[in-house]
Amino acid sequence: MKKCDAPNTEQETSAFCEAVAYRYTSIIDSTMKSTIFYSLQLNIYLQMSVLCVRVVPTAGESTRQWLAEADLLDREYQITDDGEYLYIPVTNPAQVDDSYTLVEYAAPRRETPTRPKDVLSYEPTYERLGDIAILDTEDTSRAEEIADAIMTSDLQMSTVVNRASKIKGAQRVRD
């Protein structure tokens, strides 16, 4: 079997997966080919090598804190271990102190939950009461846009409501 280098870019990854998935055209059907293609692509994206600081587990938290304070911690990848060492991904290896060991490691990508801010181009304002989001905007189209973003996001919300009116008077009631 021929050994090949792991792909380094999205374009190389896509080409590699396509080649593997379509190599066995006569054996598998098109549904299976696309399943293999996406499975390989996902696996490679999740397992691409990144530069990491390798430390013993007892030094892990202090190293992580130092890297975070120096803004060198790569938050796109998970901190992982192999049983003997912790591998902490870094963004700029040139700025890492020489006392640390830098290695390439196949750290999995970190999956972050989708927030309303990710769906919209701004951070919406709302209050949360249990699993209910309460909006306070008079613009109904904006309220609908925010409500859709909240329900699309990974927030555990069952309902989004908009306040009917402003609070008025000595009794502090709504219209």
Tab-separated table of N, CA and C in Angstrom:
chain	number	residue	atom	x	y	z
A	1	MET	N	0.832	-1.170	0.000
A	1	MET	CA	0.000	0.000	0.000
A	1	MET	C	0.885	1.243	0.000
A	2	LYS	N	0.520	2.229	-0.784
A	2	LYS	CA	1.295	3.451	-0.916
A	2	LYS	C	0.991	4.393	0.245
A	3	LYS	N	2.044	4.908	0.857
A	3	LYS	CA	1.882	5.860	1.950
A	3	LYS	C	1.751	7.257	1.360
A	4	CYS	N	0.836	8.057	1.917
A	4	CYS	CA	0.692	9.427	1.430
A	4	CYS	C	0.682	10.385	2.612
A	5	ASP	N	1.072	11.620	2.336
A	5	ASP	CA	1.078	12.644	3.377
A	5	ASP	C	-0.346	13.094	3.653
A	6	ALA	N	-0.604	13.456	4.881
A	6	ALA	CA	-1.916	13.979	5.244
A	6	ALA	C	-2.106	15.341	4.593
A	7	PRO	N	-3.320	15.632	4.128
A	7	PRO	CA	-3.575	16.932	3.515
A	7	PRO	C	-3.451	18.052	4.537
A	8	ASN	N	-2.981	19.215	4.077
A	8	ASN	CA	-2.761	20.342	4.983
A	8	ASN	C	-3.767	21.470	4.806
A	9	THR	N	-4.385	21.569	3.636
A	9	THR	CA	-5.327	22.657	3.397
A	9	THR	C	-6.696	22.080	3.095
A	10	GLU	N	-7.717	22.950	3.095
A	10	GLU	CA	-9.070	22.497	2.770
A	10	GLU	C	-9.124	21.929	1.360
A	11	GLN	N	-8.430	22.569	0.426
A	11	GLN	CA	-8.429	22.113	-0.957
A	11	GLN	C	-7.784	20.731	-1.060
A	12	GLU	N	-6.651	20.536	-0.391
A	12	GLU	CA	-5.990	19.229	-0.395
A	12	GLU	C	-6.869	18.180	0.277
A	13	THR	N	-7.524	18.546	1.356
A	13	THR	CA	-8.399	17.622	2.066
A	13	THR	C	-9.538	17.175	1.172
A	14	SER	N	-10.165	18.134	0.511
A	14	SER	CA	-11.277	17.819	-0.371
A	14	SER	C	-10.834	16.908	-1.510
A	15	ALA	N	-9.699	17.218	-2.120
A	15	ALA	CA	-9.186	16.398	-3.222
A	15	ALA	C	-8.843	14.992	-2.744
A	16	PHE	N	-8.233	14.884	-1.577
A	16	PHE	CA	-7.868	13.588	-1.008
A	16	PHE	C	-9.113	12.745	-0.753
A	17	CYS	N	-10.112	13.340	-0.122
A	17	CYS	CA	-11.341	12.609	0.195
A	17	CYS	C	-12.067	12.173	-1.067
A	18	GLU	N	-12.086	13.058	-2.053
A	18	GLU	CA	-12.731	12.722	-3.311
A	18	GLU	C	-12.035	11.537	-3.972
A	19	ALA	N	-10.717	11.544	-3.965
A	19	ALA	CA	-9.949	10.458	-4.576
A	19	ALA	C	-10.224	9.131	-3.879
A	20	VAL	N	-10.259	9.143	-2.556
A	20	VAL	CA	-10.514	7.906	-1.813
A	20	VAL	C	-11.942	7.433	-2.033
A	21	ALA	N	-12.899	8.353	-1.947
A	21	ALA	CA	-14.306	7.975	-2.062
A	21	ALA	C	-14.653	7.446	-3.449
A	22	TYR	N	-14.027	7.994	-4.477
A	22	TYR	CA	-14.376	7.599	-5.833
A	22	TYR	C	-13.426	6.563	-6.437
A	23	ARG	N	-12.464	6.105	-5.671
A	23	ARG	CA	-11.519	5.104	-6.161
A	23	ARG	C	-12.224	3.784	-6.443
A	24	TYR	N	-13.211	3.464	-5.642
A	24	TYR	CA	-13.880	2.173	-5.750
A	24	TYR	C	-15.240	2.304	-6.433
A	25	THR	N	-15.286	3.014	-7.533
A	25	THR	CA	-16.516	3.301	-8.255
A	25	THR	C	-17.302	2.053	-8.620
A	26	SER	N	-16.633	1.025	-9.070
A	26	SER	CA	-17.345	-0.171	-9.518
A	26	SER	C	-17.894	-0.996	-8.358
A	27	ILE	N	-17.400	-0.782	-7.160
A	27	ILE	CA	-17.800	-1.613	-6.030
A	27	ILE	C	-18.969	-1.020	-5.250
A	28	ILE	N	-19.013	0.304	-5.106
A	28	ILE	CA	-20.027	0.914	-4.256
A	28	ILE	C	-20.916	1.866	-5.035
A	29	ASP	N	-22.124	2.078	-4.543
A	29	ASP	CA	-23.053	2.975	-5.226
A	29	ASP	C	-22.791	4.436	-4.833
A	30	SER	N	-23.499	5.349	-5.480
A	30	SER	CA	-23.233	6.778	-5.285
A	30	SER	C	-23.551	7.254	-3.867
A	31	THR	N	-24.568	6.685	-3.241
A	31	THR	CA	-24.891	7.083	-1.865
A	31	THR	C	-23.748	6.731	-0.935
A	32	MET	N	-23.223	5.534	-1.112
A	32	MET	CA	-22.116	5.086	-0.270
A	32	MET	C	-20.870	5.931	-0.537
A	33	LYS	N	-20.645	6.304	-1.814
A	33	LYS	CA	-19.489	7.133	-2.151
A	33	LYS	C	-19.551	8.475	-1.435
A	34	SER	N	-20.716	9.121	-1.462
A	34	SER	CA	-20.816	10.424	-0.809
A	34	SER	C	-20.718	10.286	0.709
A	35	THR	N	-21.215	9.190	1.266
A	35	THR	CA	-21.079	8.953	2.703
A	35	THR	C	-19.616	8.800	3.081
A	36	ILE	N	-18.880	8.029	2.295
A	36	ILE	CA	-17.445	7.847	2.545
A	36	ILE	C	-16.722	9.180	2.407
A	37	PHE	N	-17.075	9.941	1.363
A	37	PHE	CA	-16.445	11.237	1.118
A	37	PHE	C	-16.596	12.155	2.328
A	38	TYR	N	-17.820	12.335	2.795
A	38	TYR	CA	-18.052	13.245	3.921
A	38	TYR	C	-17.482	12.714	5.222
A	39	SER	N	-17.509	11.421	5.411
A	39	SER	CA	-16.939	10.825	6.612
A	39	SER	C	-15.429	11.053	6.660
A	40	LEU	N	-14.763	10.818	5.540
A	40	LEU	CA	-13.319	11.054	5.469
A	40	LEU	C	-12.987	12.525	5.666
A	41	GLN	N	-13.757	13.375	5.013
A	41	GLN	CA	-13.503	14.803	5.111
A	41	GLN	C	-13.662	15.278	6.555
A	42	LEU	N	-14.712	14.846	7.217
A	42	LEU	CA	-14.937	15.219	8.610
A	42	LEU	C	-13.814	14.699	9.492
A	43	ASN	N	-13.422	13.460	9.278
A	43	ASN	CA	-12.364	12.851	10.078
A	43	ASN	C	-11.048	13.609	9.908
A	44	ILE	N	-10.725	13.987	8.685
A	44	ILE	CA	-9.475	14.701	8.428
A	44	ILE	C	-9.535	16.106	9.015
A	45	TYR	N	-10.665	16.807	8.840
A	45	TYR	CA	-10.790	18.141	9.420
A	45	TYR	C	-10.631	18.094	10.928
A	46	LEU	N	-11.189	17.079	11.551
A	46	LEU	CA	-11.128	16.984	13.003
A	46	LEU	C	-9.764	16.527	13.490
A	47	GLN	N	-8.964	15.915	12.630
A	47	GLN	CA	-7.697	15.347	13.065
A	47	GLN	C	-6.472	15.999	12.425
A	48	MET	N	-6.588	17.206	11.897
A	48	MET	CA	-5.418	17.859	11.308
A	48	MET	C	-4.408	18.203	12.396
A	49	SER	N	-3.145	18.091	12.060
A	49	SER	CA	-2.086	18.384	13.024
A	49	SER	C	-1.973	19.882	13.267
A	50	VAL	N	-1.789	20.232	14.527
A	50	VAL	CA	-1.560	21.620	14.914
A	50	VAL	C	-0.363	21.646	15.855
A	51	LEU	N	0.289	22.785	15.924
A	51	LEU	CA	1.405	22.915	16.854
A	51	LEU	C	0.862	23.063	18.268
A	52	CYS	N	1.405	22.241	19.159
A	52	CYS	CA	0.952	22.217	20.547
A	52	CYS	C	2.147	22.281	21.487
A	53	VAL	N	1.892	22.794	22.673
A	53	VAL	CA	2.862	22.717	23.758
A	53	VAL	C	2.589	21.394	24.454
A	54	ARG	N	3.641	20.588	24.623
A	54	ARG	CA	3.496	19.291	25.296
A	54	ARG	C	3.990	19.436	26.733
A	55	VAL	N	3.107	19.133	27.691
A	55	VAL	CA	3.465	19.237	29.110
A	55	VAL	C	2.928	18.028	29.865
A	56	VAL	N	3.523	17.781	31.027
A	56	VAL	CA	2.994	16.725	31.898
A	56	VAL	C	1.692	17.246	32.505
A	57	PRO	N	0.757	16.352	32.828
A	57	PRO	CA	-0.544	16.792	33.337
A	57	PRO	C	-0.484	17.693	34.574
A	58	THR	N	0.503	17.508	35.427
A	58	THR	CA	0.584	18.343	36.634
A	58	THR	C	0.892	19.805	36.310
A	59	ALA	N	1.497	20.062	35.162
A	59	ALA	CA	1.810	21.438	34.750
A	59	ALA	C	0.778	21.983	33.765
A	60	GLY	N	-0.265	21.227	33.502
A	60	GLY	CA	-1.237	21.595	32.478
A	60	GLY	C	-1.981	22.887	32.731
A	61	GLU	N	-2.563	23.039	33.913
A	61	GLU	CA	-3.379	24.225	34.193
A	61	GLU	C	-2.541	25.497	34.223
A	62	SER	N	-1.383	25.447	34.836
A	62	SER	CA	-0.539	26.652	34.881
A	62	SER	C	-0.062	27.032	33.481
A	63	THR	N	0.243	26.034	32.654
A	63	THR	CA	0.667	26.301	31.272
A	63	THR	C	-0.485	26.883	30.466
A	64	ARG	N	-1.670	26.303	30.628
A	64	ARG	CA	-2.848	26.797	29.914
A	64	ARG	C	-3.129	28.251	30.291
A	65	GLN	N	-3.046	28.560	31.572
A	65	GLN	CA	-3.287	29.931	32.030
A	65	GLN	C	-2.250	30.898	31.456
A	66	TRP	N	-0.987	30.490	31.450
A	66	TRP	CA	0.060	31.352	30.908
A	66	TRP	C	-0.175	31.602	29.420
A	67	LEU	N	-0.503	30.543	28.672
A	67	LEU	CA	-0.759	30.692	27.238
A	67	LEU	C	-1.977	31.580	26.992
A	68	ALA	N	-3.017	31.426	27.809
A	68	ALA	CA	-4.219	32.251	27.657
A	68	ALA	C	-3.911	33.719	27.946
A	69	GLU	N	-3.158	33.986	28.996
A	69	GLU	CA	-2.797	35.369	29.337
A	69	GLU	C	-1.921	36.004	28.262
A	70	ALA	N	-1.067	35.205	27.631
A	70	ALA	CA	-0.196	35.703	26.562
A	70	ALA	C	-0.913	35.713	25.213
A	71	ASP	N	-2.190	35.338	25.204
A	71	ASP	CA	-3.013	35.262	23.992
A	71	ASP	C	-2.402	34.320	22.950
A	72	LEU	N	-1.874	33.202	23.414
A	72	LEU	CA	-1.261	32.204	22.532
A	72	LEU	C	-2.071	30.916	22.461
A	73	LEU	N	-3.097	30.791	23.273
A	73	LEU	CA	-3.913	29.583	23.314
A	73	LEU	C	-4.827	29.547	22.098
A	74	ASP	N	-4.738	28.483	21.298
A	74	ASP	CA	-5.578	28.330	20.113
A	74	ASP	C	-6.896	27.691	20.536
A	75	ARG	N	-7.936	28.493	20.604
A	75	ARG	CA	-9.234	28.031	21.098
A	75	ARG	C	-10.041	27.277	20.047
A	76	GLU	N	-9.519	27.169	18.823
A	76	GLU	CA	-10.215	26.407	17.788
A	76	GLU	C	-10.010	24.905	17.949
A	77	TYR	N	-9.033	24.519	18.761
A	77	TYR	CA	-8.719	23.105	18.962
A	77	TYR	C	-8.818	22.750	20.437
A	78	GLN	N	-9.114	21.486	20.697
A	78	GLN	CA	-9.253	21.010	22.071
A	78	GLN	C	-7.891	20.713	22.683
A	79	ILE	N	-7.806	20.892	23.974
A	79	ILE	CA	-6.632	20.444	24.719
A	79	ILE	C	-6.832	18.949	24.921
A	80	THR	N	-5.848	18.153	24.509
A	80	THR	CA	-6.007	16.699	24.575
A	80	THR	C	-4.830	16.068	25.304
A	81	ASP	N	-4.975	14.783	25.585
A	81	ASP	CA	-3.885	14.053	26.234
A	81	ASP	C	-3.754	12.679	25.607
A	82	ASP	N	-2.582	12.086	25.797
A	82	ASP	CA	-2.355	10.732	25.306
A	82	ASP	C	-2.088	9.765	26.457
A	83	GLY	N	-2.426	10.186	27.669
A	83	GLY	CA	-2.179	9.364	28.841
A	83	GLY	C	-0.925	9.773	29.584
A	84	GLU	N	0.073	10.223	28.839
A	84	GLU	CA	1.341	10.624	29.450
A	84	GLU	C	1.527	12.140	29.450
A	85	TYR	N	1.099	12.802	28.373
A	85	TYR	CA	1.281	14.245	28.224
A	85	TYR	C	-0.033	14.922	27.858
A	86	LEU	N	-0.106	16.223	28.146
A	86	LEU	CA	-1.181	17.080	27.658
A	86	LEU	C	-0.658	17.830	26.445
A	87	TYR	N	-1.524	18.037	25.464
A	87	TYR	CA	-1.164	18.781	24.260
A	87	TYR	C	-2.066	20.011	24.201
A	88	ILE	N	-1.452	21.185	24.331
A	88	ILE	CA	-2.188	22.439	24.370
A	88	ILE	C	-1.906	23.205	23.081
A	89	PRO	N	-2.902	23.349	22.187
A	89	PRO	CA	-2.694	24.033	20.905
A	89	PRO	C	-2.338	25.508	21.090
A	90	VAL	N	-1.420	25.986	20.252
A	90	VAL	CA	-0.980	27.383	20.321
A	90	VAL	C	-1.172	28.074	18.976
A	91	THR	N	-1.373	29.395	19.023
A	91	THR	CA	-1.590	30.172	17.800
A	91	THR	C	-0.299	30.674	17.181
A	92	ASN	N	0.659	31.064	18.011
A	92	ASN	CA	1.907	31.626	17.504
A	92	ASN	C	3.086	30.955	18.210
A	93	PRO	N	3.595	29.861	17.636
A	93	PRO	CA	4.657	29.112	18.300
A	93	PRO	C	5.950	29.907	18.495
A	94	ALA	N	6.176	30.929	17.693
A	94	ALA	CA	7.399	31.724	17.822
A	94	ALA	C	7.444	32.498	19.137
A	95	GLN	N	6.283	32.782	19.698
A	95	GLN	CA	6.230	33.546	20.944
A	95	GLN	C	6.199	32.667	22.194
A	96	VAL	N	6.141	31.349	22.007
A	96	VAL	CA	6.113	30.437	23.154
A	96	VAL	C	7.500	30.375	23.771
A	97	ASP	N	7.548	30.402	25.082
A	97	ASP	CA	8.810	30.350	25.824
A	97	ASP	C	9.605	29.104	25.428
A	98	ASP	N	10.924	29.232	25.323
A	98	ASP	CA	11.791	28.126	24.900
A	98	ASP	C	11.808	26.960	25.886
A	99	SER	N	11.355	27.180	27.098
A	99	SER	CA	11.351	26.097	28.090
A	99	SER	C	10.260	25.062	27.801
A	100	TYR	N	9.305	25.398	26.926
A	100	TYR	CA	8.236	24.464	26.569
A	100	TYR	C	8.611	23.665	25.331
A	101	THR	N	8.109	22.443	25.253
A	101	THR	CA	8.337	21.582	24.099
A	101	THR	C	7.188	21.758	23.118
A	102	LEU	N	7.514	22.130	21.874
A	102	LEU	CA	6.508	22.267	20.822
A	102	LEU	C	6.510	21.019	19.955
A	103	VAL	N	5.319	20.469	19.709
A	103	VAL	CA	5.180	19.291	18.861
A	103	VAL	C	3.951	19.458	17.974
A	104	GLU	N	3.928	18.721	16.859
A	104	GLU	CA	2.715	18.658	16.047
A	104	GLU	C	1.870	17.531	16.591
A	105	TYR	N	0.576	17.797	16.761
A	105	TYR	CA	-0.315	16.796	17.324
A	105	TYR	C	-1.673	16.913	16.648
A	106	ALA	N	-2.332	15.795	16.440
A	106	ALA	CA	-3.647	15.779	15.788
A	106	ALA	C	-4.733	16.085	16.818
A	107	ALA	N	-4.830	17.342	17.194
A	107	ALA	CA	-5.846	17.765	18.163
A	107	ALA	C	-7.177	17.960	17.449
A	108	PRO	N	-8.258	17.448	18.011
A	108	PRO	CA	-9.563	17.624	17.363
A	108	PRO	C	-10.038	19.071	17.451
A	109	ARG	N	-10.771	19.483	16.421
A	109	ARG	CA	-11.343	20.831	16.423
A	109	ARG	C	-12.386	20.929	17.527
A	110	ARG	N	-12.483	22.093	18.086
A	110	ARG	CA	-13.454	22.349	19.137
A	110	ARG	C	-14.771	22.755	18.484
A	111	GLU	N	-15.836	22.126	18.896
A	111	GLU	CA	-17.150	22.486	18.381
A	111	GLU	C	-17.806	23.429	19.375
A	112	THR	N	-18.072	24.643	18.923
A	112	THR	CA	-18.689	25.621	19.811
A	112	THR	C	-20.173	25.744	19.482
A	113	PRO	N	-20.990	25.962	20.487
A	113	PRO	CA	-22.422	26.109	20.234
A	113	PRO	C	-22.718	27.390	19.458
A	114	THR	N	-23.742	27.337	18.635
A	114	THR	CA	-24.166	28.498	17.867
A	114	THR	C	-24.947	29.427	18.785
A	115	ARG	N	-24.592	30.698	18.761
A	115	ARG	CA	-25.270	31.704	19.580
A	115	ARG	C	-26.071	32.629	18.666
A	116	PRO	N	-27.033	33.371	19.205
A	116	PRO	CA	-27.776	34.323	18.366
A	116	PRO	C	-26.850	35.311	17.662
A	117	LYS	N	-25.765	35.714	18.330
A	117	LYS	CA	-24.798	36.640	17.736
A	117	LYS	C	-24.171	36.041	16.474
A	118	ASP	N	-23.993	34.704	16.442
A	118	ASP	CA	-23.414	34.047	15.275
A	118	ASP	C	-24.374	34.069	14.091
A	119	VAL	N	-25.676	34.029	14.368
A	119	VAL	CA	-26.690	34.027	13.311
A	119	VAL	C	-26.904	35.446	12.780
A	120	LEU	N	-26.929	36.418	13.695
A	120	LEU	CA	-27.111	37.822	13.323
A	120	LEU	C	-25.749	38.489	13.172
A	121	SER	N	-25.737	39.710	12.707
A	121	SER	CA	-24.468	40.440	12.599
A	121	SER	C	-24.227	41.323	13.824
A	122	TYR	N	-25.034	41.145	14.859
A	122	TYR	CA	-24.904	41.930	16.083
A	122	TYR	C	-25.342	41.074	17.273
A	123	GLU	N	-25.042	41.569	18.466
A	123	GLU	CA	-25.424	40.874	19.701
A	123	GLU	C	-26.811	41.361	20.121
A	124	PRO	N	-27.840	40.510	20.017
A	124	PRO	CA	-29.182	40.958	20.404
A	124	PRO	C	-29.324	41.068	21.924
A	125	THR	N	-30.206	41.963	22.356
A	125	THR	CA	-30.466	42.143	23.778
A	125	THR	C	-31.777	41.447	24.125
A	126	TYR	N	-31.718	40.593	25.129
A	126	TYR	CA	-32.922	39.908	25.601
A	126	TYR	C	-32.690	39.469	27.035
A	127	GLU	N	-33.780	39.229	27.731
A	127	GLU	CA	-33.704	38.703	29.087
A	127	GLU	C	-34.095	37.239	29.026
A	128	ARG	N	-33.592	36.497	29.975
A	128	ARG	CA	-33.882	35.066	29.991
A	128	ARG	C	-34.571	34.722	31.306
A	129	LEU	N	-35.681	34.021	31.200
A	129	LEU	CA	-36.417	33.552	32.362
A	129	LEU	C	-36.671	32.060	32.145
A	130	GLY	N	-35.794	31.236	32.704
A	130	GLY	CA	-35.883	29.794	32.456
A	130	GLY	C	-35.597	29.511	30.998
A	131	ASP	N	-36.559	28.870	30.320
A	131	ASP	CA	-36.384	28.585	28.894
A	131	ASP	C	-37.178	29.555	28.019
A	132	ILE	N	-37.450	30.743	28.559
A	132	ILE	CA	-38.182	31.781	27.826
A	132	ILE	C	-37.264	32.985	27.619
A	133	ALA	N	-37.178	33.447	26.371
A	133	ALA	CA	-36.419	34.658	26.051
A	133	ALA	C	-37.408	35.807	25.933
A	134	ILE	N	-37.115	36.915	26.606
A	134	ILE	CA	-38.006	38.075	26.605
A	134	ILE	C	-37.302	39.227	25.897
A	135	LEU	N	-37.888	39.664	24.778
A	135	LEU	CA	-37.346	40.778	24.003
A	135	LEU	C	-38.016	42.067	24.445
A	136	ASP	N	-37.380	43.188	24.184
A	136	ASP	CA	-37.965	44.488	24.499
A	136	ASP	C	-37.653	45.438	23.354
A	137	THR	N	-38.347	45.238	22.237
A	137	THR	CA	-38.136	46.096	21.075
A	137	THR	C	-39.480	46.429	20.441
A	138	GLU	N	-39.612	47.656	19.981
A	138	GLU	CA	-40.866	48.087	19.364
A	138	GLU	C	-40.919	47.730	17.884
A	139	ASP	N	-39.787	47.518	17.264
A	139	ASP	CA	-39.718	47.172	15.846
A	139	ASP	C	-40.049	45.686	15.690
A	140	THR	N	-41.222	45.386	15.120
A	140	THR	CA	-41.664	43.986	15.032
A	140	THR	C	-40.795	43.151	14.102
A	141	SER	N	-40.293	43.745	13.023
A	141	SER	CA	-39.445	42.960	12.114
A	141	SER	C	-38.119	42.603	12.787
A	142	ARG	N	-37.583	43.546	13.567
A	142	ARG	CA	-36.350	43.267	14.309
A	142	ARG	C	-36.611	42.206	15.382
A	143	ALA	N	-37.766	42.290	16.036
A	143	ALA	CA	-38.127	41.303	17.059
A	143	ALA	C	-38.233	39.907	16.444
A	144	GLU	N	-38.833	39.817	15.268
A	144	GLU	CA	-38.944	38.520	14.583
A	144	GLU	C	-37.569	37.987	14.199
A	145	GLU	N	-36.707	38.872	13.724
A	145	GLU	CA	-35.346	38.488	13.337
A	145	GLU	C	-34.575	37.936	14.549
A	146	ILE	N	-34.681	38.627	15.676
A	146	ILE	CA	-34.000	38.179	16.897
A	146	ILE	C	-34.597	36.867	17.385
A	147	ALA	N	-35.925	36.755	17.348
A	147	ALA	CA	-36.592	35.523	17.787
A	147	ALA	C	-36.155	34.335	16.938
A	148	ASP	N	-36.085	34.522	15.629
A	148	ASP	CA	-35.624	33.442	14.744
A	148	ASP	C	-34.189	33.048	15.067
A	149	ALA	N	-33.341	34.045	15.324
A	149	ALA	CA	-31.936	33.760	15.649
A	149	ALA	C	-31.823	32.995	16.961
A	150	ILE	N	-32.616	33.363	17.947
A	150	ILE	CA	-32.584	32.669	19.241
A	150	ILE	C	-33.038	31.228	19.078
A	151	MET	N	-34.105	31.016	18.326
A	151	MET	CA	-34.618	29.653	18.145
A	151	MET	C	-33.695	28.809	17.259
A	152	THR	N	-32.968	29.435	16.333
A	152	THR	CA	-32.024	28.725	15.468
A	152	THR	C	-30.752	28.355	16.216
A	153	SER	N	-30.402	29.161	17.203
A	153	SER	CA	-29.160	28.937	17.947
A	153	SER	C	-29.252	27.682	18.813
A	154	ASP	N	-28.154	27.371	19.479
A	154	ASP	CA	-28.109	26.203	20.356
A	154	ASP	C	-28.587	26.502	21.775
A	155	LEU	N	-29.141	27.687	21.998
A	155	LEU	CA	-29.692	28.006	23.314
A	155	LEU	C	-30.905	27.120	23.581
A	156	GLN	N	-31.069	26.707	24.812
A	156	GLN	CA	-32.196	25.849	25.184
A	156	GLN	C	-33.408	26.722	25.512
A	157	MET	N	-34.036	27.262	24.487
A	157	MET	CA	-35.210	28.118	24.656
A	157	MET	C	-36.420	27.444	24.036
A	158	SER	N	-37.551	27.519	24.733
A	158	SER	CA	-38.778	26.956	24.175
A	158	SER	C	-39.682	28.049	23.625
A	159	THR	N	-39.523	29.283	24.126
A	159	THR	CA	-40.406	30.374	23.741
A	159	THR	C	-39.630	31.682	23.685
A	160	VAL	N	-40.017	32.525	22.725
A	160	VAL	CA	-39.483	33.883	22.657
A	160	VAL	C	-40.685	34.818	22.615
A	161	VAL	N	-40.728	35.784	23.536
A	161	VAL	CA	-41.836	36.743	23.582
A	161	VAL	C	-41.280	38.158	23.521
A	162	ASN	N	-42.127	39.083	23.048
A	162	ASN	CA	-41.758	40.492	23.001
A	162	ASN	C	-42.687	41.242	23.941
A	163	ARG	N	-42.151	42.158	24.707
A	163	ARG	CA	-42.972	42.936	25.633
A	163	ARG	C	-43.988	43.750	24.844
A	164	ALA	N	-45.187	43.862	25.399
A	164	ALA	CA	-46.273	44.548	24.706
A	164	ALA	C	-46.072	46.060	24.655
A	165	SER	N	-45.623	46.653	25.747
A	165	SER	CA	-45.449	48.104	25.790
A	165	SER	C	-44.497	48.466	26.919
A	166	LYS	N	-44.211	49.745	27.027
A	166	LYS	CA	-43.349	50.235	28.101
A	166	LYS	C	-44.133	50.263	29.413
A	167	ILE	N	-43.411	50.228	30.507
A	167	ILE	CA	-44.027	50.339	31.829
A	167	ILE	C	-44.326	51.813	32.076
A	168	LYS	N	-45.567	52.101	32.570
A	168	LYS	CA	-45.984	53.496	32.752
A	168	LYS	C	-46.703	53.678	34.084
A	169	GLY	N	-46.746	54.920	34.530
A	169	GLY	CA	-47.578	55.325	35.660
A	169	GLY	C	-47.049	54.938	37.019
A	170	ALA	N	-47.791	55.404	38.025
A	170	ALA	CA	-47.423	55.154	39.415
A	170	ALA	C	-47.576	53.683	39.774
A	171	GLN	N	-48.474	53.000	39.109
A	171	GLN	CA	-48.721	51.587	39.376
A	171	GLN	C	-47.704	50.680	38.678
A	172	ARG	N	-46.891	51.256	37.774
A	172	ARG	CA	-45.859	50.526	37.020
A	172	ARG	C	-46.465	49.366	36.233
A	173	VAL	N	-47.482	49.664	35.418
A	173	VAL	CA	-48.158	48.645	34.615
A	173	VAL	C	-47.929	48.916	33.137
A	174	ARG	N	-48.217	47.920	32.342
A	174	ARG	CA	-48.112	48.045	30.885
A	174	ARG	C	-49.489	48.351	30.303
A	175	ASP	N	-49.508	48.897	29.097
A	175	ASP	CA	-50.788	49.177	28.417
A	175	ASP	C	-51.506	47.902	28.083
